[in-house]
């Protein structure tokens, strides 16, 4: 399958410089994964423009229709991606755990005390719930959403890898796909909606990683990891906690209501 054209992405500021650098590193790394051939862009060129801003040129397909449903094609892609960078370990030694701790510490510089208490309590609950569970932590795309995915028959082509990260929860991309489109479209992100997303994520985990135990408390804890991560990521980007944010607001409410959806 031949790609149709090259897309030039140019950073507008320092933060975007870092994002493009991350994207280029991950895309070059993924070139070595045969299971992802023709499913992720290739870096054709990268450099700095006369204004000092970073740019990359990546291979792309023409725009195709997108689907809002999480299909077997999405599950197949994420299973292949997970195997590209895989580590079976305990939560407290993962990069995800370390990032959450660093981010909460950084948020102390601007988040209200009540918000901080909720964030810290949620992290402690993740750590406690996953204390005796060893499982797979994988490469996550980081913004797995319909607008970053082109459907090419039964194969996907996934763009925008600036948020990719290693040692992520294997549920992150599934939950993000199911939840983020509702939040950004101002549709309700409620406890019943989250429970439905958790069931779909659990089905994916059982199929993609059948060697591990996926008891309800594990699914609940990894869902908490996802929600906490998104709230922190958006807060750190703004350097403030914004309850009116279309994502942070409803996600934070779910953190506050964790006793209503987290299995004991």
JSON list of C-alpha atoms in Angstrom, two decimals, residues 37-193:
[
{"chain": "A", "resi": 37, "resn": "UNK", "atom": "CA", "xyz": [3.28, -1.41, 8.54]},
{"chain": "A", "resi": 38, "resn": "UNK", "atom": "CA", "xyz": [1.09, 1.06, 6.61]},
{"chain": "A", "resi": 39, "resn": "UNK", "atom": "CA", "xyz": [-0.87, 1.85, 9.77]},
{"chain": "A", "resi": 40, "resn": "UNK", "atom": "CA", "xyz": [1.22, 4.76, 11.09]},
{"chain": "A", "resi": 41, "resn": "UNK", "atom": "CA", "xyz": [2.87, 7.68, 9.25]},
{"chain": "A", "resi": 42, "resn": "UNK", "atom": "CA", "xyz": [6.53, 7.65, 8.34]},
{"chain": "A", "resi": 43, "resn": "UNK", "atom": "CA", "xyz": [8.80, 10.63, 8.94]},
{"chain": "A", "resi": 44, "resn": "UNK", "atom": "CA", "xyz": [9.94, 11.85, 5.52]},
{"chain": "A", "resi": 45, "resn": "UNK", "atom": "CA", "xyz": [11.85, 14.90, 6.74]},
{"chain": "A", "resi": 46, "resn": "UNK", "atom": "CA", "xyz": [12.34, 16.96, 9.88]},
{"chain": "A", "resi": 47, "resn": "UNK", "atom": "CA", "xyz": [14.21, 20.10, 10.79]},
{"chain": "A", "resi": 48, "resn": "UNK", "atom": "CA", "xyz": [13.91, 23.73, 11.86]},
{"chain": "A", "resi": 49, "resn": "UNK", "atom": "CA", "xyz": [12.45, 26.51, 9.73]},
{"chain": "A", "resi": 50, "resn": "UNK", "atom": "CA", "xyz": [13.97, 30.02, 9.35]},
{"chain": "A", "resi": 51, "resn": "UNK", "atom": "CA", "xyz": [11.85, 31.23, 12.28]},
{"chain": "A", "resi": 52, "resn": "UNK", "atom": "CA", "xyz": [13.48, 28.64, 14.53]},
{"chain": "A", "resi": 53, "resn": "UNK", "atom": "CA", "xyz": [10.37, 26.46, 14.81]},
{"chain": "A", "resi": 54, "resn": "UNK", "atom": "CA", "xyz": [10.54, 22.69, 14.40]},
{"chain": "A", "resi": 55, "resn": "UNK", "atom": "CA", "xyz": [8.76, 20.99, 11.49]},
{"chain": "A", "resi": 56, "resn": "UNK", "atom": "CA", "xyz": [8.26, 17.43, 10.33]},
{"chain": "A", "resi": 57, "resn": "UNK", "atom": "CA", "xyz": [6.97, 16.01, 7.06]},
{"chain": "A", "resi": 58, "resn": "UNK", "atom": "CA", "xyz": [5.06, 12.76, 7.43]},
{"chain": "A", "resi": 59, "resn": "UNK", "atom": "CA", "xyz": [3.49, 10.35, 4.97]},
{"chain": "A", "resi": 60, "resn": "UNK", "atom": "CA", "xyz": [-0.32, 10.41, 4.90]},
{"chain": "A", "resi": 61, "resn": "UNK", "atom": "CA", "xyz": [-3.39, 9.05, 3.15]},
{"chain": "A", "resi": 62, "resn": "UNK", "atom": "CA", "xyz": [-6.13, 11.29, 1.79]},
{"chain": "A", "resi": 63, "resn": "UNK", "atom": "CA", "xyz": [-8.91, 11.88, 4.30]},
{"chain": "A", "resi": 64, "resn": "UNK", "atom": "CA", "xyz": [-11.32, 8.97, 4.65]},
{"chain": "A", "resi": 65, "resn": "UNK", "atom": "CA", "xyz": [-14.50, 8.57, 6.64]},
{"chain": "A", "resi": 66, "resn": "UNK", "atom": "CA", "xyz": [-14.20, 8.03, 10.37]},
{"chain": "A", "resi": 67, "resn": "UNK", "atom": "CA", "xyz": [-16.31, 5.87, 12.68]},
{"chain": "A", "resi": 68, "resn": "UNK", "atom": "CA", "xyz": [-17.33, 6.70, 16.22]},
{"chain": "A", "resi": 69, "resn": "UNK", "atom": "CA", "xyz": [-17.74, 3.06, 17.23]},
{"chain": "A", "resi": 70, "resn": "UNK", "atom": "CA", "xyz": [-14.91, 1.05, 18.79]},
{"chain": "A", "resi": 71, "resn": "UNK", "atom": "CA", "xyz": [-14.65, -1.89, 16.36]},
{"chain": "A", "resi": 72, "resn": "UNK", "atom": "CA", "xyz": [-12.64, -5.09, 16.07]},
{"chain": "A", "resi": 73, "resn": "UNK", "atom": "CA", "xyz": [-10.28, -3.16, 13.77]},
{"chain": "A", "resi": 74, "resn": "UNK", "atom": "CA", "xyz": [-9.54, -0.70, 16.59]},
{"chain": "A", "resi": 75, "resn": "UNK", "atom": "CA", "xyz": [-9.02, -3.55, 19.03]},
{"chain": "A", "resi": 76, "resn": "UNK", "atom": "CA", "xyz": [-6.69, -5.34, 16.60]},
{"chain": "A", "resi": 77, "resn": "UNK", "atom": "CA", "xyz": [-4.59, -2.20, 16.08]},
{"chain": "A", "resi": 78, "resn": "UNK", "atom": "CA", "xyz": [-4.24, -1.55, 19.83]},
{"chain": "A", "resi": 79, "resn": "UNK", "atom": "CA", "xyz": [-3.30, -5.17, 20.49]},
{"chain": "A", "resi": 80, "resn": "UNK", "atom": "CA", "xyz": [-0.51, -4.91, 17.90]},
{"chain": "A", "resi": 81, "resn": "UNK", "atom": "CA", "xyz": [0.59, -1.56, 19.31]},
{"chain": "A", "resi": 82, "resn": "UNK", "atom": "CA", "xyz": [0.68, -2.96, 22.83]},
{"chain": "A", "resi": 83, "resn": "UNK", "atom": "CA", "xyz": [3.04, -5.72, 21.79]},
{"chain": "A", "resi": 84, "resn": "UNK", "atom": "CA", "xyz": [5.40, -3.18, 20.17]},
{"chain": "A", "resi": 85, "resn": "UNK", "atom": "CA", "xyz": [6.61, -1.95, 23.58]},
{"chain": "A", "resi": 86, "resn": "UNK", "atom": "CA", "xyz": [5.53, -4.31, 26.33]},
{"chain": "A", "resi": 87, "resn": "UNK", "atom": "CA", "xyz": [6.51, -4.76, 29.97]},
{"chain": "A", "resi": 88, "resn": "UNK", "atom": "CA", "xyz": [4.91, -7.04, 32.56]},
{"chain": "A", "resi": 89, "resn": "UNK", "atom": "CA", "xyz": [5.48, -5.44, 35.94]},
{"chain": "A", "resi": 90, "resn": "UNK", "atom": "CA", "xyz": [3.94, -3.82, 39.02]},
{"chain": "A", "resi": 91, "resn": "UNK", "atom": "CA", "xyz": [2.19, -0.46, 38.80]},
{"chain": "A", "resi": 92, "resn": "UNK", "atom": "CA", "xyz": [4.40, 1.31, 41.31]},
{"chain": "A", "resi": 93, "resn": "UNK", "atom": "CA", "xyz": [7.55, 0.83, 39.18]},
{"chain": "A", "resi": 94, "resn": "UNK", "atom": "CA", "xyz": [6.03, 1.95, 35.87]},
{"chain": "A", "resi": 95, "resn": "UNK", "atom": "CA", "xyz": [6.70, 5.25, 34.14]},
{"chain": "A", "resi": 96, "resn": "UNK", "atom": "CA", "xyz": [2.96, 5.94, 34.40]},
{"chain": "A", "resi": 97, "resn": "UNK", "atom": "CA", "xyz": [3.12, 5.79, 38.20]},
{"chain": "A", "resi": 98, "resn": "UNK", "atom": "CA", "xyz": [6.22, 8.02, 38.26]},
{"chain": "A", "resi": 99, "resn": "UNK", "atom": "CA", "xyz": [4.60, 10.53, 35.89]},
{"chain": "A", "resi": 100, "resn": "UNK", "atom": "CA", "xyz": [1.43, 10.71, 37.98]},
{"chain": "A", "resi": 101, "resn": "UNK", "atom": "CA", "xyz": [3.46, 11.39, 41.12]},
{"chain": "A", "resi": 102, "resn": "UNK", "atom": "CA", "xyz": [5.56, 14.07, 39.40]},
{"chain": "A", "resi": 103, "resn": "UNK", "atom": "CA", "xyz": [2.45, 15.70, 37.95]},
{"chain": "A", "resi": 104, "resn": "UNK", "atom": "CA", "xyz": [0.63, 15.84, 41.27]},
{"chain": "A", "resi": 105, "resn": "UNK", "atom": "CA", "xyz": [3.72, 17.41, 42.83]},
{"chain": "A", "resi": 106, "resn": "UNK", "atom": "CA", "xyz": [3.81, 20.01, 40.04]},
{"chain": "A", "resi": 107, "resn": "UNK", "atom": "CA", "xyz": [0.08, 20.69, 40.41]},
{"chain": "A", "resi": 108, "resn": "UNK", "atom": "CA", "xyz": [0.67, 21.72, 44.01]},
{"chain": "A", "resi": 109, "resn": "UNK", "atom": "CA", "xyz": [1.96, 24.99, 42.60]},
{"chain": "A", "resi": 110, "resn": "UNK", "atom": "CA", "xyz": [-1.42, 26.06, 41.22]},
{"chain": "A", "resi": 111, "resn": "UNK", "atom": "CA", "xyz": [-4.29, 23.67, 42.07]},
{"chain": "A", "resi": 112, "resn": "UNK", "atom": "CA", "xyz": [-6.73, 24.50, 44.92]},
{"chain": "A", "resi": 113, "resn": "UNK", "atom": "CA", "xyz": [-6.29, 22.51, 48.10]},
{"chain": "A", "resi": 114, "resn": "UNK", "atom": "CA", "xyz": [-9.54, 20.58, 47.66]},
{"chain": "A", "resi": 115, "resn": "UNK", "atom": "CA", "xyz": [-8.58, 19.52, 44.14]},
{"chain": "A", "resi": 116, "resn": "UNK", "atom": "CA", "xyz": [-5.16, 18.41, 45.33]},
{"chain": "A", "resi": 117, "resn": "UNK", "atom": "CA", "xyz": [-6.67, 16.28, 48.07]},
{"chain": "A", "resi": 118, "resn": "UNK", "atom": "CA", "xyz": [-8.84, 14.49, 45.50]},
{"chain": "A", "resi": 119, "resn": "UNK", "atom": "CA", "xyz": [-5.92, 13.94, 43.13]},
{"chain": "A", "resi": 120, "resn": "UNK", "atom": "CA", "xyz": [-3.70, 12.59, 45.90]},
{"chain": "A", "resi": 121, "resn": "UNK", "atom": "CA", "xyz": [-6.45, 10.33, 47.26]},
{"chain": "A", "resi": 122, "resn": "UNK", "atom": "CA", "xyz": [-7.08, 8.93, 43.77]},
{"chain": "A", "resi": 123, "resn": "UNK", "atom": "CA", "xyz": [-3.40, 8.18, 43.22]},
{"chain": "A", "resi": 124, "resn": "UNK", "atom": "CA", "xyz": [-3.17, 6.43, 46.59]},
{"chain": "A", "resi": 125, "resn": "UNK", "atom": "CA", "xyz": [-6.24, 4.36, 45.68]},
{"chain": "A", "resi": 126, "resn": "UNK", "atom": "CA", "xyz": [-4.64, 3.34, 42.35]},
{"chain": "A", "resi": 127, "resn": "UNK", "atom": "CA", "xyz": [-1.48, 2.29, 44.16]},
{"chain": "A", "resi": 128, "resn": "UNK", "atom": "CA", "xyz": [-3.38, 0.33, 46.82]},
{"chain": "A", "resi": 129, "resn": "UNK", "atom": "CA", "xyz": [-5.76, -1.41, 44.40]},
{"chain": "A", "resi": 130, "resn": "UNK", "atom": "CA", "xyz": [-2.90, -2.50, 42.10]},
{"chain": "A", "resi": 131, "resn": "UNK", "atom": "CA", "xyz": [-0.49, -3.42, 44.89]},
{"chain": "A", "resi": 132, "resn": "UNK", "atom": "CA", "xyz": [-0.75, -7.18, 44.42]},
{"chain": "A", "resi": 133, "resn": "UNK", "atom": "CA", "xyz": [-1.41, -7.18, 40.66]},
{"chain": "A", "resi": 134, "resn": "UNK", "atom": "CA", "xyz": [1.33, -7.69, 38.10]},
{"chain": "A", "resi": 135, "resn": "UNK", "atom": "CA", "xyz": [0.18, -7.03, 34.57]},
{"chain": "A", "resi": 136, "resn": "UNK", "atom": "CA", "xyz": [1.05, -5.71, 31.13]},
{"chain": "A", "resi": 137, "resn": "UNK", "atom": "CA", "xyz": [2.00, -2.08, 30.63]},
{"chain": "A", "resi": 138, "resn": "UNK", "atom": "CA", "xyz": [2.25, -1.05, 27.01]},
{"chain": "A", "resi": 139, "resn": "UNK", "atom": "CA", "xyz": [2.84, 1.65, 24.42]},
{"chain": "A", "resi": 140, "resn": "UNK", "atom": "CA", "xyz": [-0.21, 3.94, 24.21]},
{"chain": "A", "resi": 141, "resn": "UNK", "atom": "CA", "xyz": [-0.92, 6.30, 21.33]},
{"chain": "A", "resi": 142, "resn": "UNK", "atom": "CA", "xyz": [-2.07, 8.90, 23.85]},
{"chain": "A", "resi": 143, "resn": "UNK", "atom": "CA", "xyz": [-4.86, 10.53, 21.80]},
{"chain": "A", "resi": 144, "resn": "UNK", "atom": "CA", "xyz": [-6.61, 7.54, 20.27]},
{"chain": "A", "resi": 145, "resn": "UNK", "atom": "CA", "xyz": [-9.75, 9.24, 18.96]},
{"chain": "A", "resi": 146, "resn": "UNK", "atom": "CA", "xyz": [-11.85, 9.12, 15.76]},
{"chain": "A", "resi": 147, "resn": "UNK", "atom": "CA", "xyz": [-10.38, 12.34, 14.37]},
{"chain": "A", "resi": 148, "resn": "UNK", "atom": "CA", "xyz": [-6.87, 10.82, 14.47]},
{"chain": "A", "resi": 149, "resn": "UNK", "atom": "CA", "xyz": [-7.87, 7.62, 12.69]},
{"chain": "A", "resi": 150, "resn": "UNK", "atom": "CA", "xyz": [-8.52, 6.89, 9.01]},
{"chain": "A", "resi": 151, "resn": "UNK", "atom": "CA", "xyz": [-10.36, 3.72, 8.04]},
{"chain": "A", "resi": 152, "resn": "UNK", "atom": "CA", "xyz": [-8.73, 1.87, 5.15]},
{"chain": "A", "resi": 153, "resn": "UNK", "atom": "CA", "xyz": [-10.95, -1.15, 4.67]},
{"chain": "A", "resi": 154, "resn": "UNK", "atom": "CA", "xyz": [-10.28, -3.44, 7.63]},
{"chain": "A", "resi": 155, "resn": "UNK", "atom": "CA", "xyz": [-7.06, -1.59, 8.47]},
{"chain": "A", "resi": 156, "resn": "UNK", "atom": "CA", "xyz": [-6.58, 1.64, 10.38]},
{"chain": "A", "resi": 157, "resn": "UNK", "atom": "CA", "xyz": [-4.16, 4.48, 9.74]},
{"chain": "A", "resi": 158, "resn": "UNK", "atom": "CA", "xyz": [-3.47, 6.35, 12.99]},
{"chain": "A", "resi": 159, "resn": "UNK", "atom": "CA", "xyz": [-1.97, 9.85, 13.11]},
{"chain": "A", "resi": 160, "resn": "UNK", "atom": "CA", "xyz": [-0.85, 12.35, 15.78]},
{"chain": "A", "resi": 161, "resn": "UNK", "atom": "CA", "xyz": [1.69, 10.56, 17.99]},
{"chain": "A", "resi": 162, "resn": "UNK", "atom": "CA", "xyz": [2.92, 13.51, 20.03]},
{"chain": "A", "resi": 163, "resn": "UNK", "atom": "CA", "xyz": [1.22, 12.18, 23.19]},
{"chain": "A", "resi": 164, "resn": "UNK", "atom": "CA", "xyz": [2.46, 8.59, 22.82]},
{"chain": "A", "resi": 165, "resn": "UNK", "atom": "CA", "xyz": [4.02, 7.06, 25.92]},
{"chain": "A", "resi": 166, "resn": "UNK", "atom": "CA", "xyz": [5.51, 3.80, 27.11]},
{"chain": "A", "resi": 167, "resn": "UNK", "atom": "CA", "xyz": [4.46, 1.74, 30.16]},
{"chain": "A", "resi": 168, "resn": "UNK", "atom": "CA", "xyz": [0.88, 2.98, 29.94]},
{"chain": "A", "resi": 169, "resn": "UNK", "atom": "CA", "xyz": [-2.16, 1.09, 31.15]},
{"chain": "A", "resi": 170, "resn": "UNK", "atom": "CA", "xyz": [-3.45, -1.23, 28.40]},
{"chain": "A", "resi": 171, "resn": "UNK", "atom": "CA", "xyz": [-6.91, 0.27, 28.96]},
{"chain": "A", "resi": 172, "resn": "UNK", "atom": "CA", "xyz": [-5.90, 3.90, 28.35]},
{"chain": "A", "resi": 173, "resn": "UNK", "atom": "CA", "xyz": [-6.42, 4.08, 24.58]},
{"chain": "A", "resi": 174, "resn": "UNK", "atom": "CA", "xyz": [-9.69, 2.14, 24.70]},
{"chain": "A", "resi": 175, "resn": "UNK", "atom": "CA", "xyz": [-11.16, 4.29, 27.47]},
{"chain": "A", "resi": 176, "resn": "UNK", "atom": "CA", "xyz": [-9.94, 7.46, 25.76]},
{"chain": "A", "resi": 177, "resn": "UNK", "atom": "CA", "xyz": [-11.57, 6.50, 22.48]},
{"chain": "A", "resi": 178, "resn": "UNK", "atom": "CA", "xyz": [-14.90, 5.83, 24.17]},
{"chain": "A", "resi": 179, "resn": "UNK", "atom": "CA", "xyz": [-14.90, 8.80, 26.55]},
{"chain": "A", "resi": 180, "resn": "UNK", "atom": "CA", "xyz": [-13.12, 11.72, 24.89]},
{"chain": "A", "resi": 181, "resn": "UNK", "atom": "CA", "xyz": [-15.48, 12.07, 21.94]},
{"chain": "A", "resi": 182, "resn": "UNK", "atom": "CA", "xyz": [-18.44, 12.40, 24.31]},
{"chain": "A", "resi": 183, "resn": "UNK", "atom": "CA", "xyz": [-16.68, 14.98, 26.46]},
{"chain": "A", "resi": 184, "resn": "UNK", "atom": "CA", "xyz": [-15.52, 17.16, 23.57]},
{"chain": "A", "resi": 185, "resn": "UNK", "atom": "CA", "xyz": [-18.97, 17.03, 21.96]},
{"chain": "A", "resi": 186, "resn": "UNK", "atom": "CA", "xyz": [-20.53, 18.16, 25.27]},
{"chain": "A", "resi": 187, "resn": "UNK", "atom": "CA", "xyz": [-22.46, 14.92, 25.66]},
{"chain": "A", "resi": 188, "resn": "UNK", "atom": "CA", "xyz": [-22.97, 13.63, 29.22]},
{"chain": "A", "resi": 189, "resn": "UNK", "atom": "CA", "xyz": [-19.96, 11.85, 30.72]},
{"chain": "A", "resi": 190, "resn": "UNK", "atom": "CA", "xyz": [-21.73, 10.15, 33.59]},
{"chain": "A", "resi": 191, "resn": "UNK", "atom": "CA", "xyz": [-21.17, 7.16, 35.85]},
{"chain": "A", "resi": 192, "resn": "UNK", "atom": "CA", "xyz": [-23.34, 4.86, 33.63]},
{"chain": "A", "resi": 193, "resn": "UNK", "atom": "CA", "xyz": [-21.38, 5.99, 30.56]}
]
